[in-house]
Coordinates of C-alpha atoms in Angstrom, one line a residue:
M131 CA -13.7 13.6 -8.0
S132 CA -13.4 14.4 -11.6
S133 CA -11.9 18.3 -11.0
V134 CA -9.0 16.7 -8.8
K135 CA -5.6 17.3 -10.6
P136 CA -3.9 14.0 -11.2
I137 CA -2.9 11.4 -8.3
A138 CA 1.2 10.9 -9.1
L139 CA 1.9 6.8 -8.6
F140 CA 4.9 5.4 -8.4
R141 CA 5.7 1.8 -9.7
H142 CA 8.6 0.4 -8.4
A143 CA 8.4 -2.7 -10.0
H144 CA 7.0 -4.2 -13.7
S145 CA 5.5 -6.9 -11.4
E146 CA 3.9 -4.7 -8.6
G147 CA 1.5 -2.3 -10.0
P148 CA -1.9 -0.2 -9.1
G149 CA -4.0 -3.3 -9.6
Y150 CA -7.3 -2.9 -8.1
F151 CA -6.5 0.3 -7.8
A152 CA -6.5 1.6 -10.9
T153 CA -10.1 0.4 -10.9
W154 CA -11.1 2.1 -8.4
L155 CA -9.2 5.5 -9.6
E156 CA -11.1 4.6 -13.5
R157 CA -14.3 4.7 -11.4
H158 CA -14.1 7.8 -9.6
S159 CA -12.6 9.8 -12.8
I160 CA -9.6 10.5 -11.0
P161 CA -6.7 11.6 -13.7
V162 CA -3.4 9.4 -12.8
Q163 CA 0.3 9.7 -13.0
M164 CA 2.3 6.7 -13.5
I165 CA 5.6 7.0 -12.4
A166 CA 7.8 3.9 -13.4
V167 CA 10.6 4.2 -11.3
D168 CA 11.7 0.5 -12.2
A169 CA 12.0 2.1 -15.7
G170 CA 14.5 5.0 -15.0
D171 CA 11.9 7.4 -14.9
P172 CA 12.5 10.5 -12.7
L173 CA 10.9 10.9 -9.4
P174 CA 9.7 15.0 -9.8
R175 CA 11.4 17.3 -7.4
T176 CA 8.0 18.5 -5.5
A177 CA 4.3 17.4 -4.6
R178 CA 2.9 20.7 -6.5
G179 CA 0.8 19.9 -9.4
Y180 CA -1.1 16.6 -8.0
S181 CA -3.8 15.6 -5.6
G182 CA -1.8 13.4 -4.1
L183 CA 0.9 10.4 -4.4
V184 CA 0.3 6.9 -4.2
F185 CA 3.4 4.5 -3.4
M186 CA 3.4 0.8 -5.2
G187 CA 5.1 -2.1 -3.4
G188 CA 8.3 -3.4 -4.5
P189 CA 10.9 -6.4 -3.4
M190 CA 13.9 -4.1 -2.4
S191 CA 14.0 -2.5 1.4
V192 CA 14.1 0.6 1.4
N193 CA 17.3 0.5 3.4
D194 CA 19.0 -0.5 -0.1
D195 CA 21.4 2.1 -1.2
L196 CA 19.7 2.9 -4.5
P197 CA 19.7 6.5 -5.6
W198 CA 15.8 7.5 -6.1
I199 CA 15.5 6.3 -2.3
P200 CA 16.2 9.2 -0.9
R201 CA 14.7 10.9 -3.4
A202 CA 11.4 9.3 -2.2
L203 CA 11.5 10.2 0.8
E204 CA 12.1 13.6 0.5
L205 CA 8.8 14.2 -1.8
I206 CA 6.8 12.9 0.5
R207 CA 7.8 14.8 3.1
N208 CA 7.1 17.4 1.2
A209 CA 4.0 16.1 0.2
V210 CA 3.1 16.0 4.0
R211 CA 4.5 19.4 4.9
S212 CA 2.1 20.6 1.5
D213 CA -1.0 19.0 3.9
L214 CA -1.4 16.6 0.4
P215 CA -2.3 13.2 1.1
V216 CA -0.2 10.2 0.8
L217 CA -0.8 6.7 0.3
G218 CA 1.5 3.5 0.5
H219 CA 1.7 0.1 -0.4
C220 CA 3.9 -2.1 1.5
L221 CA 7.1 -1.1 0.3
G222 CA 5.2 2.2 -0.5
G223 CA 4.6 1.7 3.0
Q224 CA 7.4 1.8 4.6
L225 CA 8.5 4.5 2.8
L226 CA 5.8 6.4 4.2
S227 CA 7.4 5.3 7.4
K228 CA 10.5 5.9 7.2
A229 CA 10.3 9.5 5.5
L230 CA 8.2 10.3 8.8
G231 CA 10.9 9.2 11.1
G232 CA 9.8 5.8 11.4
T233 CA 12.4 2.6 10.7
V234 CA 12.2 -0.4 8.7
G235 CA 13.6 -3.8 9.4
P236 CA 13.2 -7.4 9.4
A237 CA 9.4 -8.1 9.9
P238 CA 9.1 -10.7 12.7
V239 CA 7.1 -13.1 10.6
K240 CA 7.9 -13.3 7.3
E241 CA 4.4 -13.0 5.4
I242 CA 3.2 -14.5 2.4
G243 CA -0.8 -15.1 1.4
W244 CA -3.9 -14.9 2.9
G245 CA -4.0 -14.4 6.5
A246 CA -6.8 -11.6 8.7
V247 CA -6.4 -8.1 10.2
R248 CA -8.2 -6.8 13.4
I249 CA -9.0 -3.0 13.4
S250 CA -7.3 -1.6 15.3
D251 CA -9.7 -0.7 18.9
N252 CA -9.5 3.2 18.2
T253 CA -11.6 6.0 17.1
L254 CA -9.2 6.5 14.2
A255 CA -9.3 3.0 12.6
R256 CA -13.4 2.7 13.2
D257 CA -13.3 6.2 11.7
W258 CA -11.3 4.9 8.5
L259 CA -13.1 1.5 8.5
G260 CA -16.3 1.2 10.4
E261 CA -16.6 -1.4 13.4
G262 CA -16.4 -4.8 12.2
P263 CA -13.7 -7.1 14.0
G264 CA -11.5 -7.4 10.3
F265 CA -11.2 -8.6 7.0
E266 CA -8.9 -10.9 4.7
V267 CA -6.3 -9.2 3.3
F268 CA -3.1 -10.3 0.6
Q269 CA 0.7 -10.3 2.8
W270 CA 4.2 -10.3 0.8
H271 CA 7.0 -8.8 2.6
G272 CA 9.5 -9.4 5.3
E273 CA 10.5 -6.4 6.3
A274 CA 7.5 -4.8 8.5
F275 CA 8.0 -0.1 9.7
S276 CA 6.8 1.4 12.7
L277 CA 4.8 4.1 13.6
P278 CA 6.1 7.6 12.9
L279 CA 5.4 9.6 15.9
G280 CA 2.2 11.0 15.5
A281 CA 0.6 8.2 13.4
T282 CA -2.1 6.3 14.7
R283 CA -2.4 1.9 13.9
I284 CA -5.6 0.7 12.0
L285 CA -5.0 -2.6 11.0
E286 CA -3.3 -5.1 13.0
N287 CA -2.8 -9.1 13.3
A288 CA -0.6 -11.9 15.1
H289 CA 2.3 -12.1 13.1
C290 CA 3.0 -8.1 12.2
T291 CA 1.3 -5.8 15.2
N292 CA 2.0 -2.7 12.2
Q293 CA -0.2 -3.8 9.2
A294 CA -1.1 0.1 8.6
F295 CA -1.2 3.2 10.3
V296 CA -2.6 7.2 9.7
I297 CA -1.0 10.1 10.3
G298 CA -3.2 13.0 9.2
R299 CA -4.5 12.5 5.7
H300 CA -1.9 9.7 5.2
L301 CA -1.7 6.4 4.8
G302 CA 0.3 3.4 5.4
L303 CA 0.0 -0.1 4.6
Q304 CA 1.7 -3.1 5.1
C305 CA -0.3 -5.4 3.9
H306 CA -1.4 -5.5 0.1
I307 CA -4.9 -4.2 -0.1
E308 CA -4.8 -3.2 -4.5
M309 CA -4.7 -7.3 -5.1
T310 CA -6.5 -8.9 -8.2
E311 CA -6.5 -12.1 -9.4
A312 CA -4.3 -12.0 -12.0
L313 CA -1.1 -10.3 -9.3
V314 CA -1.9 -12.8 -7.5
R315 CA -1.3 -15.1 -9.9
R316 CA 1.5 -13.6 -11.8
W317 CA 3.4 -12.8 -7.9
C318 CA 3.0 -16.8 -7.0
E319 CA 4.4 -17.3 -10.4
L320 CA 7.0 -14.9 -10.0
G321 CA 7.6 -16.4 -6.4
Q322 CA 7.5 -20.2 -6.0
A323 CA 11.4 -20.3 -5.7
E324 CA 10.9 -17.6 -2.4
I325 CA 7.4 -19.7 -1.3
A326 CA 9.9 -22.8 -1.3
A327 CA 12.6 -20.9 0.7
A328 CA 10.0 -19.4 3.7
A329 CA 8.1 -22.4 4.1
A330 CA 8.8 -23.2 7.7
S331 CA 7.4 -20.0 8.3
P332 CA 3.9 -19.6 10.6
G333 CA 2.9 -16.6 8.3
V334 CA 3.5 -18.6 4.3
Q335 CA 1.1 -20.3 2.5
Q336 CA 1.5 -22.7 -0.1
V337 CA 0.4 -21.6 -3.8
A338 CA -2.8 -24.0 -3.4
E339 CA -3.6 -22.2 -0.2
I340 CA -3.5 -18.4 -1.5
E341 CA -5.1 -19.4 -4.9
R342 CA -7.9 -21.3 -3.2
E343 CA -11.3 -19.7 -3.9
L344 CA -9.3 -16.2 -5.1
E345 CA -12.2 -15.1 -6.7
S346 CA -14.4 -14.8 -3.7
R347 CA -10.7 -13.5 -1.9
I348 CA -10.4 -10.9 -3.9
A349 CA -14.0 -9.9 -4.2
A350 CA -13.9 -9.5 -0.6
L351 CA -10.9 -7.8 -0.4
N352 CA -11.5 -5.1 -3.2
R353 CA -14.5 -4.0 -1.0
S354 CA -12.0 -3.6 1.9
A355 CA -9.9 -1.6 -0.3
D356 CA -12.7 0.8 -1.4
R357 CA -13.3 1.4 2.5
L358 CA -9.7 2.7 2.9
Y359 CA -9.1 4.2 -0.8
D360 CA -12.7 5.9 -0.1
R361 CA -12.1 7.6 3.2
W362 CA -7.9 8.2 2.0
A363 CA -9.3 10.4 -1.0
L364 CA -11.4 13.0 1.2
G365 CA -7.8 14.5 1.5
L366 CA -7.4 14.7 -2.0
N367 CA -6.6 19.0 -3.3
R368 CA -9.4 19.2 -5.5
G369 CA -8.2 22.7 -7.2
S370 CA -7.9 22.4 -11.2
S371 CA -4.0 21.7 -12.2

């Protein structure tokens, strides 16, 4: 993969960087250009020159009146028209859904912490994730996306049906597969008030439970992330930049 054009990676909050995805990129010698939206970096006008687009999470809503959101939506549509793969984590998955005609609104249940997701019962889900029943992921969201027209659900759980979808070369995630131990601990530190305020939600765990057996949970999550990232990378534009 060393000859691929750089991936454009969009960070929307300083605390929500690429995490394990950066490790995966380095392992595969894939160049990346970080676009720090939270620091005022401008979004490119087109996806030309990149092998793919990756959008990370953030505390804002895709429905907020922020000047960069319409530009991000149009950039996603430009990439899709150009058949360049888009990958969205949480907020990024919501951006992908909305750009392609889906809707984003309050989730039935707020989710914070660890929880199991099931691999959906369809051929595309098995193509991306194999035959296993599912695995444990990390969650931190109060909103959720609908499936845009033509998308196929590949992951689901009891609290939020649409945990991940695929449409063409593009992957939208509601859950966080990019987590590292450091990211989990940082989010717990920053989000103590949010956790306390949502303690009644059946999808919200307290910090002690979130950080229990963290090393082994992260190691298992990394393996699941590898499956998804490896499959998504098959669609990268491998031409020279």
